[in-house]
């Protein structure tokens, strides 16, 4: 086992141990309670910092990653921002392959941290091309490709940190443990990590993946999830039925969360709505958990912050929330 650099140890202190929030909502006239890890409070502002830290630690400890090497990754934004910020902190150059249609803020933040950004259009092959190119470039001498879509350290980050933190937070505050979990799927790291952790301690634990309702051309406005292919680490056969959320609903719910003072992005709106729907369906026995994956700052130029009206297609409202640990 190789030595982990002290800069990476320092970084660890900025990742994880995020607030646990109890959100009370009304779905189809019925009160439901959802428990949420508020992941905007991580080093670079998203849940992906946990995965990036876990991959960098494992890269260093097995000797696959050396100081000063270039980190090259394909991403829909947050992962790239995590590696760009961590790379800047630790002295690693970073190159990012990202689909061109993602928000301007993502691109500007990546460049701001000093990363080289390669934008890939639909015509050039979109996300799958990003993964292919990052894999090729990242396998060259002096480079390291985290391969978030297939790296087991991605779900392991949530198995080892996010999910046990939720369990401990609930216990400390005197609440019952969650028996179902709902999350939007990008790489599938979050949902698989939660599923693995809670399945170890509960027999009939269920996890439900959330995907966007796609337009006829496959597009949607929930950045970070539903990347149009099934990642290797996502084991759909072990999970419950897929929940589809329209981007319009996700935006409307995300706006409501923001208006109550919690900064979140669009996928957080999808997660809360899907969790409330699942809690409603499963009935009074259900204790449902989810995550708010990132904050609103990367969405200033998107429809989240535009004046256009998004009408909720379901009877849903947020009543209140409080931080429980
Ligand atoms: N929401 C946002 C905003 C994201 O950036 C991501 C990661 N792409 C996710 C949700 C999904 O997380 P995961 O990759 O762990 O499935």
Short mmCIF file of C-alpha atoms and ligand atoms in Angstrom, two decimals:
data_model
loop_
_atom_site.label_atom_id
_atom_site.label_comp_id
_atom_site.label_asym_id
_atom_site.label_seq_id
_atom_site.Cartn_x
_atom_site.Cartn_y
_atom_site.Cartn_z
CA UNK A 1 0.00 0.00 0.00
CA UNK A 2 1.47 3.35 -1.13
CA UNK A 3 1.35 6.53 0.91
CA UNK A 4 -1.63 8.89 0.46
CA UNK A 5 -0.38 12.51 -0.06
CA UNK A 6 -1.05 14.86 2.84
CA UNK A 7 -3.00 17.18 0.48
CA UNK A 8 -5.50 14.36 -0.13
CA UNK A 9 -5.80 13.77 3.61
CA UNK A 10 -6.52 17.50 4.04
CA UNK A 11 -9.13 17.33 1.30
CA UNK A 12 -10.96 14.51 3.09
CA UNK A 13 -11.95 16.96 5.81
CA UNK A 14 -14.00 18.94 3.27
CA UNK A 15 -15.94 15.94 1.95
CA UNK A 16 -18.92 14.22 3.57
CA UNK A 17 -20.59 14.67 6.97
CA UNK A 18 -23.27 16.70 5.23
CA UNK A 19 -26.53 17.78 6.93
CA UNK A 20 -29.41 15.33 7.17
CA UNK A 21 -32.72 17.05 6.47
CA UNK A 22 -36.26 15.92 7.24
CA UNK A 23 -38.64 17.21 4.58
CA UNK A 24 -42.39 17.07 5.16
CA UNK A 25 -44.50 17.12 2.00
CA UNK A 26 -48.01 16.48 0.82
CA UNK A 27 -48.50 14.08 -2.07
CA UNK A 28 -52.05 13.55 -3.42
CA UNK A 29 -53.38 15.07 -0.19
CA UNK A 30 -51.41 12.73 2.06
CA UNK A 31 -48.57 13.82 4.36
CA UNK A 32 -45.25 12.10 3.68
CA UNK A 33 -41.83 12.53 5.27
CA UNK A 34 -38.58 12.19 3.35
CA UNK A 35 -35.04 12.09 4.75
CA UNK A 36 -32.43 13.80 2.60
CA UNK A 37 -28.64 14.15 2.64
CA UNK A 38 -27.87 17.73 1.61
CA UNK A 39 -24.85 17.21 -0.63
CA UNK A 40 -24.24 20.78 -1.77
CA UNK A 41 -22.08 21.09 1.35
CA UNK A 42 -19.13 19.24 -0.09
CA UNK A 43 -15.72 20.51 -1.23
CA UNK A 44 -16.76 21.53 -4.77
CA UNK A 45 -20.48 21.67 -4.09
CA UNK A 46 -21.83 18.27 -5.06
CA UNK A 47 -22.23 14.64 -4.07
CA UNK A 48 -19.61 13.69 -6.68
CA UNK A 49 -16.81 14.87 -4.37
CA UNK A 50 -17.31 11.69 -2.36
CA UNK A 51 -16.73 9.51 -5.40
CA UNK A 52 -13.79 11.60 -6.64
CA UNK A 53 -12.08 11.42 -3.24
CA UNK A 54 -12.64 7.66 -3.03
CA UNK A 55 -11.18 7.10 -6.53
CA UNK A 56 -8.16 9.35 -5.88
CA UNK A 57 -7.45 7.60 -2.57
CA UNK A 58 -7.62 4.18 -4.16
CA UNK A 59 -5.53 5.37 -7.16
CA UNK A 60 -2.81 6.58 -4.82
CA UNK A 61 -2.87 3.63 -2.46
CA UNK A 62 -2.52 1.07 -5.26
CA UNK A 63 0.18 3.15 -6.96
CA UNK A 64 -1.86 3.67 -10.13
CA UNK A 65 -1.90 7.46 -9.60
CA UNK A 66 1.31 9.42 -9.03
CA UNK A 67 1.76 13.06 -7.93
CA UNK A 68 1.53 15.50 -10.83
CA UNK A 69 -0.13 13.09 -13.27
CA UNK A 70 -2.96 14.34 -15.46
CA UNK A 71 -6.48 13.29 -14.45
CA UNK A 72 -8.65 12.73 -17.54
CA UNK A 73 -12.38 12.01 -17.16
CA UNK A 74 -15.72 12.02 -19.03
CA UNK A 75 -18.51 13.76 -17.13
CA UNK A 76 -21.84 15.53 -17.26
CA UNK A 77 -20.32 18.24 -15.09
CA UNK A 78 -20.22 17.63 -11.36
CA UNK A 79 -17.62 14.88 -11.53
CA UNK A 80 -15.45 17.07 -13.73
CA UNK A 81 -15.82 19.96 -11.29
CA UNK A 82 -14.86 17.65 -8.39
CA UNK A 83 -11.70 16.48 -10.16
CA UNK A 84 -10.86 19.97 -11.43
CA UNK A 85 -11.15 21.45 -7.92
CA UNK A 86 -9.27 18.56 -6.31
CA UNK A 87 -6.65 18.64 -9.07
CA UNK A 88 -6.12 22.36 -8.46
CA UNK A 89 -5.79 21.69 -4.73
CA UNK A 90 -3.33 18.81 -5.19
CA UNK A 91 -1.36 19.97 -8.24
CA UNK A 92 -2.78 17.56 -10.82
CA UNK A 93 -3.53 18.90 -14.32
CA UNK A 94 -7.09 17.92 -15.31
CA UNK A 95 -8.69 17.30 -18.72
CA UNK A 96 -12.43 16.88 -19.06
CA UNK A 97 -14.53 15.42 -21.89
CA UNK A 98 -18.08 16.73 -21.55
CA UNK A 99 -21.19 16.80 -23.78
CA UNK A 100 -21.51 20.28 -25.29
CA UNK A 101 -25.17 20.73 -24.29
CA UNK A 102 -24.56 21.03 -20.53
CA UNK A 103 -24.81 24.30 -18.61
CA UNK A 104 -22.47 27.22 -19.26
CA UNK A 105 -21.72 27.48 -15.52
CA UNK A 106 -20.28 23.95 -15.55
CA UNK A 107 -17.95 24.88 -18.40
CA UNK A 108 -16.86 28.15 -16.80
CA UNK A 109 -16.19 26.55 -13.40
CA UNK A 110 -14.13 23.78 -15.03
CA UNK A 111 -11.99 26.31 -16.90
CA UNK A 112 -11.80 28.55 -13.82
CA UNK A 113 -10.15 25.71 -11.88
CA UNK A 114 -7.64 25.36 -14.74
CA UNK A 115 -9.04 22.21 -16.40
CA UNK A 116 -8.80 21.73 -20.16
CA UNK A 117 -12.33 21.17 -21.45
CA UNK A 118 -13.14 19.11 -24.56
CA UNK A 119 -16.75 19.64 -25.59
CA UNK A 120 -18.32 16.83 -27.62
CA UNK A 121 -21.48 17.45 -29.65
CA UNK A 122 -24.31 14.98 -30.38
CA UNK A 123 -23.02 14.68 -33.96
CA UNK A 124 -19.55 13.79 -32.66
CA UNK A 125 -21.01 11.01 -30.52
CA UNK A 126 -22.17 12.71 -27.30
CA UNK A 127 -21.59 11.12 -23.93
CA UNK A 128 -20.44 7.72 -25.20
CA UNK A 129 -17.75 9.44 -27.29
CA UNK A 130 -16.64 11.40 -24.20
CA UNK A 131 -16.16 8.13 -22.31
CA UNK A 132 -14.28 6.56 -25.21
CA UNK A 133 -11.92 9.54 -25.66
CA UNK A 134 -11.27 9.96 -21.93
CA UNK A 135 -10.48 6.22 -21.73
CA UNK A 136 -7.98 6.43 -24.61
CA UNK A 137 -6.25 9.60 -23.42
CA UNK A 138 -6.33 8.52 -19.78
CA UNK A 139 -4.53 5.25 -20.50
CA UNK A 140 -1.46 7.07 -21.82
CA UNK A 141 1.77 7.40 -19.81
CA UNK A 142 1.49 10.11 -17.14
CA UNK A 143 -2.34 10.08 -17.17
CA UNK A 144 -5.02 8.68 -14.91
CA UNK A 145 -8.63 8.01 -15.95
CA UNK A 146 -11.00 7.56 -12.96
CA UNK A 147 -13.63 5.78 -15.16
CA UNK A 148 -16.51 6.77 -12.88
CA UNK A 149 -19.05 4.67 -14.86
CA UNK A 150 -17.25 1.41 -14.10
CA UNK A 151 -15.06 2.11 -11.08
CA UNK A 152 -16.25 0.18 -8.00
CA UNK A 153 -14.83 2.95 -5.79
CA UNK A 154 -17.73 5.10 -6.99
CA UNK A 155 -20.57 3.09 -5.33
CA UNK A 156 -18.12 2.23 -2.52
CA UNK A 157 -17.92 5.94 -1.63
CA UNK A 158 -21.66 5.89 -0.85
CA UNK A 159 -21.56 2.44 0.73
CA UNK A 160 -18.80 3.62 3.08
CA UNK A 161 -19.85 7.23 3.73
CA UNK A 162 -23.16 8.71 2.47
CA UNK A 163 -25.43 5.78 3.41
CA UNK A 164 -23.89 5.06 6.87
CA UNK A 165 -23.96 8.81 7.60
CA UNK A 166 -27.70 8.78 6.91
CA UNK A 167 -28.16 5.73 9.11
CA UNK A 168 -26.12 7.25 11.99
CA UNK A 169 -27.87 10.64 11.64
CA UNK A 170 -31.32 9.03 11.91
CA UNK A 171 -30.26 6.93 14.88
CA UNK A 172 -28.72 9.91 16.69
CA UNK A 173 -31.89 11.96 16.20
CA UNK A 174 -34.04 9.07 17.43
CA UNK A 175 -35.73 8.31 14.09
CA UNK A 176 -36.51 4.97 12.47
CA UNK A 177 -34.13 3.82 9.73
CA UNK A 178 -35.12 4.28 6.09
CA UNK A 179 -36.50 1.15 4.41
CA UNK A 180 -36.56 2.56 0.88
CA UNK A 181 -34.25 4.85 -1.06
CA UNK A 182 -34.84 6.79 -4.24
CA UNK A 183 -32.24 8.55 -6.41
CA UNK A 184 -31.70 9.85 -9.91
CA UNK A 185 -29.18 7.78 -11.82
CA UNK A 186 -26.16 9.17 -13.59
CA UNK A 187 -23.40 6.62 -13.05
CA UNK A 188 -25.62 4.73 -10.57
CA UNK A 189 -22.96 5.13 -7.85
CA UNK A 190 -25.29 6.79 -5.35
CA UNK A 191 -28.18 4.36 -5.67
CA UNK A 192 -26.00 1.23 -5.72
CA UNK A 193 -24.01 2.38 -2.68
CA UNK A 194 -27.17 3.07 -0.66
CA UNK A 195 -28.74 -0.18 -1.82
CA UNK A 196 -25.67 -2.22 -0.80
CA UNK A 197 -25.34 -0.57 2.60
CA UNK A 198 -28.97 -0.83 3.69
CA UNK A 199 -29.42 -4.32 2.18
CA UNK A 200 -26.67 -5.52 4.54
CA UNK A 201 -28.69 -4.45 7.57
CA UNK A 202 -32.27 -4.95 6.31
CA UNK A 203 -33.78 -7.93 4.51
CA UNK A 204 -36.35 -6.26 2.33
CA UNK A 205 -34.69 -2.91 1.67
CA UNK A 206 -35.71 -1.43 -1.67
CA UNK A 207 -34.02 1.17 -3.86
CA UNK A 208 -35.81 2.84 -6.77
CA UNK A 209 -33.86 4.46 -9.62
CA UNK A 210 -35.14 7.75 -11.02
CA UNK A 211 -34.83 8.60 -14.72
CA UNK A 212 -36.13 11.59 -16.69
CA UNK A 213 -39.04 11.39 -19.10
CA UNK A 214 -37.10 11.90 -22.34
CA UNK A 215 -38.20 13.98 -25.31
CA UNK A 216 -38.51 12.10 -28.62
CA UNK A 217 -34.84 12.89 -29.40
CA UNK A 218 -33.72 11.55 -26.01
CA UNK A 219 -33.08 15.00 -24.56
CA UNK A 220 -34.22 16.33 -21.17
CA UNK A 221 -33.36 19.16 -18.76
CA UNK A 222 -32.37 17.18 -15.64
CA UNK A 223 -28.59 17.58 -15.90
CA UNK A 224 -26.56 14.84 -14.23
CA UNK A 225 -29.00 11.94 -14.66
CA UNK A 226 -30.31 9.81 -17.52
CA UNK A 227 -27.22 9.85 -19.72
CA UNK A 228 -28.85 7.56 -22.34
CA UNK A 229 -26.90 4.38 -21.62
CA UNK A 230 -26.77 1.85 -18.75
CA UNK A 231 -23.50 2.27 -16.82
CA UNK A 232 -21.56 -0.87 -15.82
CA UNK A 233 -21.90 -0.23 -12.07
CA UNK A 234 -25.70 0.05 -12.26
CA UNK A 235 -27.37 -3.29 -11.49
CA UNK A 236 -30.97 -2.53 -12.45
CA UNK A 237 -32.10 -6.14 -11.83
CA UNK A 238 -31.42 -5.71 -8.09
CA UNK A 239 -33.38 -2.47 -7.84
CA UNK A 240 -37.08 -1.67 -7.71
CA UNK A 241 -39.20 -0.31 -10.54
CA UNK A 242 -37.85 2.77 -12.33
CA UNK A 243 -39.59 6.05 -11.46
CA UNK A 244 -39.86 8.54 -14.32
CA UNK A 245 -39.98 12.26 -13.56
CA UNK A 246 -40.53 14.93 -16.21
CA UNK A 247 -37.99 17.74 -16.33
CA UNK A 248 -40.82 20.22 -15.97
CA UNK A 249 -41.90 18.64 -12.65
CA UNK A 250 -38.26 18.41 -11.50
CA UNK A 251 -37.72 22.11 -12.20
CA UNK A 252 -40.96 23.14 -10.50
CA UNK A 253 -40.13 21.13 -7.35
CA UNK A 254 -36.50 22.30 -7.34
CA UNK A 255 -37.70 25.91 -7.49
CA UNK A 256 -39.95 25.28 -4.49
CA UNK A 257 -37.07 23.80 -2.49
CA UNK A 258 -34.93 26.83 -3.40
CA UNK A 259 -37.70 29.23 -2.42
CA UNK A 260 -37.67 27.67 1.05
CA UNK A 261 -33.99 28.62 1.32
CA UNK A 262 -32.26 25.36 0.43
CA UNK A 263 -29.98 25.74 -2.59
CA UNK A 264 -30.45 22.73 -4.89
CA UNK A 265 -30.18 21.81 -8.57
CA UNK A 266 -32.77 20.22 -10.85
CA UNK A 267 -32.05 16.55 -10.07
CA UNK A 268 -32.78 17.27 -6.39
CA UNK A 269 -36.31 18.31 -7.40
CA UNK A 270 -36.70 15.02 -9.29
CA UNK A 271 -35.41 13.08 -6.28
CA UNK A 272 -37.77 14.71 -3.79
CA UNK A 273 -40.83 14.30 -6.00
CA UNK A 274 -39.99 10.65 -6.75
CA UNK A 275 -39.34 9.95 -3.06
CA UNK A 276 -42.67 11.51 -2.08
CA UNK A 277 -44.48 9.47 -4.74
CA UNK A 278 -42.81 6.28 -3.49
CA UNK A 279 -43.60 7.07 0.16
CA UNK A 280 -47.24 7.64 -0.85
CA UNK A 281 -47.36 4.34 -2.78
CA UNK A 282 -45.64 2.26 -0.07
CA UNK A 283 -47.94 3.61 2.67
CA UNK A 284 -47.45 4.48 6.35
CA UNK A 285 -44.76 1.81 6.92
CA UNK A 286 -42.43 3.48 4.45
CA UNK A 287 -39.47 5.58 5.57
CA UNK A 288 -37.93 6.94 2.39
CA UNK A 289 -34.50 8.51 1.89
CA UNK A 290 -32.93 10.44 -0.97
CA UNK A 291 -30.21 13.01 -1.70
CA UNK A 292 -30.03 16.62 -2.85
CA UNK A 293 -27.05 16.16 -5.15
CA UNK A 294 -25.90 19.72 -5.76
CA UNK A 295 -26.68 23.43 -5.34
CA UNK A 296 -28.36 25.98 -7.61
CA UNK A 297 -25.24 27.89 -8.77
CA UNK A 298 -24.61 25.72 -11.84
CA UNK A 299 -28.13 26.39 -13.13
CA UNK A 300 -28.29 30.18 -13.28
CA UNK A 301 -28.38 30.12 -17.10
CA UNK A 302 -30.83 27.20 -17.30
CA UNK A 303 -34.60 26.96 -17.11
CA UNK A 304 -34.34 26.49 -13.34
CA UNK A 305 -33.72 30.23 -13.05
CA UNK A 306 -35.69 31.44 -16.08
CA UNK A 307 -39.06 33.12 -15.71
CA UNK A 308 -40.90 30.49 -17.76
CA UNK A 309 -43.68 28.69 -15.94
CA UNK A 310 -43.35 25.00 -15.14
CA UNK A 311 -46.65 23.50 -14.03
CA UNK A 312 -46.56 20.50 -11.71
CA UNK A 313 -48.40 17.54 -13.21
CA UNK A 314 -49.13 16.04 -9.77
CA UNK A 315 -50.66 17.18 -6.52
CA UNK A 316 -47.50 17.85 -4.51
CA UNK A 317 -46.28 20.48 -2.10
CA UNK A 318 -43.50 20.92 0.40
CA UNK A 319 -44.81 21.78 3.86
CA UNK A 320 -41.66 22.22 5.92
CA UNK A 321 -38.16 20.96 6.56
CA UNK A 322 -35.68 20.82 9.39
CA UNK A 323 -32.08 19.76 9.82
CA UNK A 324 -32.00 16.75 12.14
CA UNK A 325 -28.27 16.07 12.23
N1 LIG B 1 -27.55 14.67 -9.83
C1 LIG B 1 -26.54 15.41 -10.33
C2 LIG B 1 -26.71 16.89 -10.40
C3 LIG B 1 -25.36 14.79 -10.78
O1 LIG B 1 -24.36 15.53 -11.28
C4 LIG B 1 -25.25 13.38 -10.71
C5 LIG B 1 -24.00 12.70 -11.21
N2 LIG B 1 -23.88 12.74 -12.61
C6 LIG B 1 -26.34 12.65 -10.21
C7 LIG B 1 -27.48 13.32 -9.77
C8 LIG B 1 -26.35 11.13 -10.21
O2 LIG B 1 -25.40 10.57 -9.33
P1 LIG B 1 -24.74 9.16 -9.65
O3 LIG B 1 -23.69 9.39 -10.69
O4 LIG B 1 -24.15 8.74 -8.34
O5 LIG B 1 -25.80 8.23 -10.15
#
